[in-house]
CSV table of C-alpha atoms in Angstrom, one decimal:
chain,number,residue,atom,x,y,z
A,1,GLN,CA,99.9,104.5,75.7
A,2,GLU,CA,96.5,103.8,77.3
A,3,ALA,CA,96.4,100.5,75.6
A,4,MET,CA,99.8,99.7,76.9
A,5,ALA,CA,98.7,100.6,80.5
A,6,GLU,CA,95.7,98.3,80.1
A,7,LEU,CA,97.9,95.5,78.9
A,8,LYS,CA,100.2,95.9,81.9
A,9,GLN,CA,97.2,95.9,84.3
A,10,GLU,CA,95.9,92.7,82.6
A,11,GLU,CA,99.3,91.1,83.1
A,12,LEU,CA,99.2,92.0,86.8
A,13,TYR,CA,95.8,90.5,87.1
A,14,LEU,CA,96.9,87.3,85.3
A,15,GLU,CA,100.0,87.0,87.5
A,16,ALA,CA,97.8,87.3,90.7
A,17,PHE,CA,95.4,84.8,89.2
A,18,ASN,CA,98.1,82.3,88.3
A,19,LEU,CA,99.6,82.5,91.8
A,20,GLN,CA,96.3,81.0,93.2
A,21,MET,CA,95.5,78.7,90.3
A,22,PRO,CA,95.6,74.9,90.5
A,23,LYS,CA,95.8,72.6,87.5
A,24,ASP,CA,92.2,73.0,86.4
A,25,LYS,CA,92.7,76.7,85.5
A,26,LYS,CA,90.4,77.9,88.2
A,27,ILE,CA,91.1,79.5,91.5
A,28,ASP,CA,89.0,78.5,94.6
A,29,SER,CA,86.7,81.2,95.7
A,30,SER,CA,88.4,81.0,99.2
A,31,LYS,CA,91.5,82.5,97.6
A,32,LEU,CA,89.7,85.5,96.0
A,33,GLY,CA,90.5,87.9,98.8
A,34,GLU,CA,94.2,87.1,98.7
A,35,ALA,CA,94.3,87.4,95.0
A,36,LEU,CA,92.4,90.8,95.1
A,37,ARG,CA,94.7,92.2,97.7
A,38,SER,CA,97.7,91.0,95.6
A,39,VAL,CA,96.6,93.4,92.8
A,40,GLY,CA,96.3,96.3,95.3
A,41,LYS,CA,92.6,96.2,96.2
A,42,ARG,CA,92.0,97.6,99.7
A,43,LEU,CA,89.0,95.7,101.0
A,44,THR,CA,87.7,95.0,104.5
A,45,ASN,CA,87.4,91.4,105.5
A,46,GLU,CA,83.6,91.9,105.4
A,47,ASN,CA,83.9,93.1,101.7
A,48,ILE,CA,86.0,90.1,100.9
A,49,GLU,CA,83.6,87.7,102.5
A,50,THR,CA,80.7,89.2,100.5
A,51,LEU,CA,82.6,88.9,97.2
A,52,ARG,CA,83.7,85.3,98.2
A,53,LYS,CA,80.1,84.2,98.8
A,54,GLN,CA,79.0,85.8,95.6
A,55,ALA,CA,81.8,84.1,93.7
A,56,ASN,CA,81.0,80.8,95.4
A,57,ALA,CA,77.3,81.0,94.3
A,58,GLU,CA,78.0,82.3,90.8
A,59,CYS,CA,81.0,80.3,89.9
A,60,ASN,CA,80.4,77.1,91.9
A,61,GLY,CA,83.5,77.9,94.0
A,62,GLY,CA,86.0,78.0,91.1
A,63,LEU,CA,86.8,81.2,89.3
A,64,THR,CA,88.2,81.4,85.7
A,65,PHE,CA,90.5,84.3,84.8
A,66,ASP,CA,87.5,86.2,83.2
A,67,ASP,CA,85.5,85.6,86.5
A,68,PHE,CA,88.5,87.0,88.5
A,69,LYS,CA,88.6,90.1,86.3
A,70,LYS,CA,84.9,90.7,87.0
A,71,TYR,CA,85.6,90.5,90.7
A,72,VAL,CA,88.5,92.9,90.4
A,73,GLY,CA,86.0,95.3,88.9
A,74,GLU,CA,83.5,94.7,91.7
A,75,ALA,CA,86.3,95.2,94.2
A,76,SER,CA,87.2,98.5,92.6
A,77,LYS,CA,83.6,99.8,93.2
A,78,ILE,CA,83.7,99.1,96.9
A,79,GLU,CA,87.4,99.5,98.0
A,80,LYS,CA,88.3,102.3,100.3
A,81,THR,CA,89.6,105.5,98.7
A,82,ASP,CA,92.6,107.4,100.1
A,83,GLU,CA,90.3,110.1,101.3
A,84,GLU,CA,88.1,107.6,103.2
A,85,ILE,CA,91.1,106.0,104.8
A,86,GLU,CA,92.6,109.4,105.7
A,87,LYS,CA,89.2,110.4,107.2
A,88,ALA,CA,89.3,107.2,109.4
A,89,PHE,CA,92.8,108.1,110.6
A,90,LYS,CA,91.7,111.6,111.4
A,91,VAL,CA,89.3,110.2,114.0
A,92,PHE,CA,92.4,109.4,116.0
A,93,ASP,CA,94.0,112.8,115.6
A,94,ASN,CA,95.0,114.2,119.0
A,95,GLY,CA,92.8,117.3,118.5
A,96,GLU,CA,95.5,119.6,117.3
A,97,LYS,CA,94.8,118.7,113.6
A,98,LYS,CA,98.6,118.1,113.0
A,99,GLY,CA,98.1,114.5,111.8
A,100,LEU,CA,99.3,113.0,115.0
A,101,ILE,CA,97.5,110.0,116.5
A,102,ASN,CA,97.9,108.6,120.0
A,103,LEU,CA,99.7,105.3,119.4
A,104,ALA,CA,98.2,103.4,122.4
A,105,THR,CA,94.6,104.4,121.4
A,106,PHE,CA,95.2,103.5,117.8
A,107,LYS,CA,96.7,100.1,118.7
A,108,HIS,CA,93.8,99.3,121.1
A,109,SER,CA,91.3,100.2,118.4
A,110,ILE,CA,92.8,98.1,115.6
A,111,MET,CA,92.9,95.2,117.9
A,112,THR,CA,89.3,95.5,119.2
A,113,LEU,CA,87.2,97.2,116.5
A,114,GLY,CA,86.1,96.2,113.0
A,115,ASP,CA,88.6,93.8,111.3
A,116,LYS,CA,90.5,93.0,114.5
A,117,LEU,CA,94.2,92.6,114.2
A,118,GLN,CA,96.2,90.1,116.3
A,119,PRO,CA,99.1,91.4,118.4
A,120,GLU,CA,101.6,89.9,116.0
A,121,GLN,CA,99.9,91.6,113.1
A,122,VAL,CA,100.0,94.9,114.9
A,123,ASP,CA,103.7,94.4,115.6
A,124,ALA,CA,104.4,93.6,112.0
A,125,LEU,CA,102.4,96.7,110.9
A,126,PHE,CA,104.3,99.0,113.2
A,127,LYS,CA,107.6,97.5,112.2
A,128,SER,CA,106.7,97.9,108.5
A,129,ALA,CA,105.8,101.6,109.1
A,130,GLY,CA,109.0,102.2,111.1
A,131,VAL,CA,107.0,103.2,114.2
A,132,ASP,CA,108.8,103.6,117.5
A,133,GLU,CA,106.4,102.0,119.9
A,134,SER,CA,107.8,104.0,122.8
A,135,SER,CA,106.5,107.2,121.3
A,136,GLU,CA,103.2,108.6,122.5
A,137,THR,CA,102.1,109.8,119.1
A,138,VAL,CA,102.8,109.0,115.5
A,139,ASP,CA,102.0,110.8,112.2
A,140,TYR,CA,99.2,108.8,110.6
A,141,LYS,CA,100.7,109.4,107.2
A,142,VAL,CA,103.3,106.6,107.8
A,143,PHE,CA,100.4,104.2,107.8
A,144,MET,CA,98.8,105.9,104.7
A,145,LYS,CA,102.1,105.4,102.8
A,146,LEU,CA,102.0,101.7,103.7
A,147,LEU,CA,98.4,101.3,102.4
A,148,GLN,CA,99.3,103.2,99.2
A,149,ALA,CA,102.3,100.9,98.5
């Protein structure tokens, strides 16, 4: 059964690779982040840029499927865990430890800190999470569910 799970994972990686691959059977290192995210890797833009630069240097800008699998492994070592993501959301907790975050503060933060989101990205995120923007607070678990999907 474990071998079957590994085979399915390999198929998922191959599908993500093939989506990015031109005729020469290599994907451009500039597409690495998109391909990694398509197989569920949760990386910051900074992490992706680091891996992209490494791939560019090691693979002359073009990754074979075996190269891609190597970078999936690298991404697995540095991606954020659910616990780390939840800890980040708890920073926004309104102090009552009920899992509620102030929506305006959260929105401002994701547009101005770290991997800054554009207003249309924030709108799409809130829409995907089913967030009512007229609310003062929202349970951060709605965003956790999106990230885990």
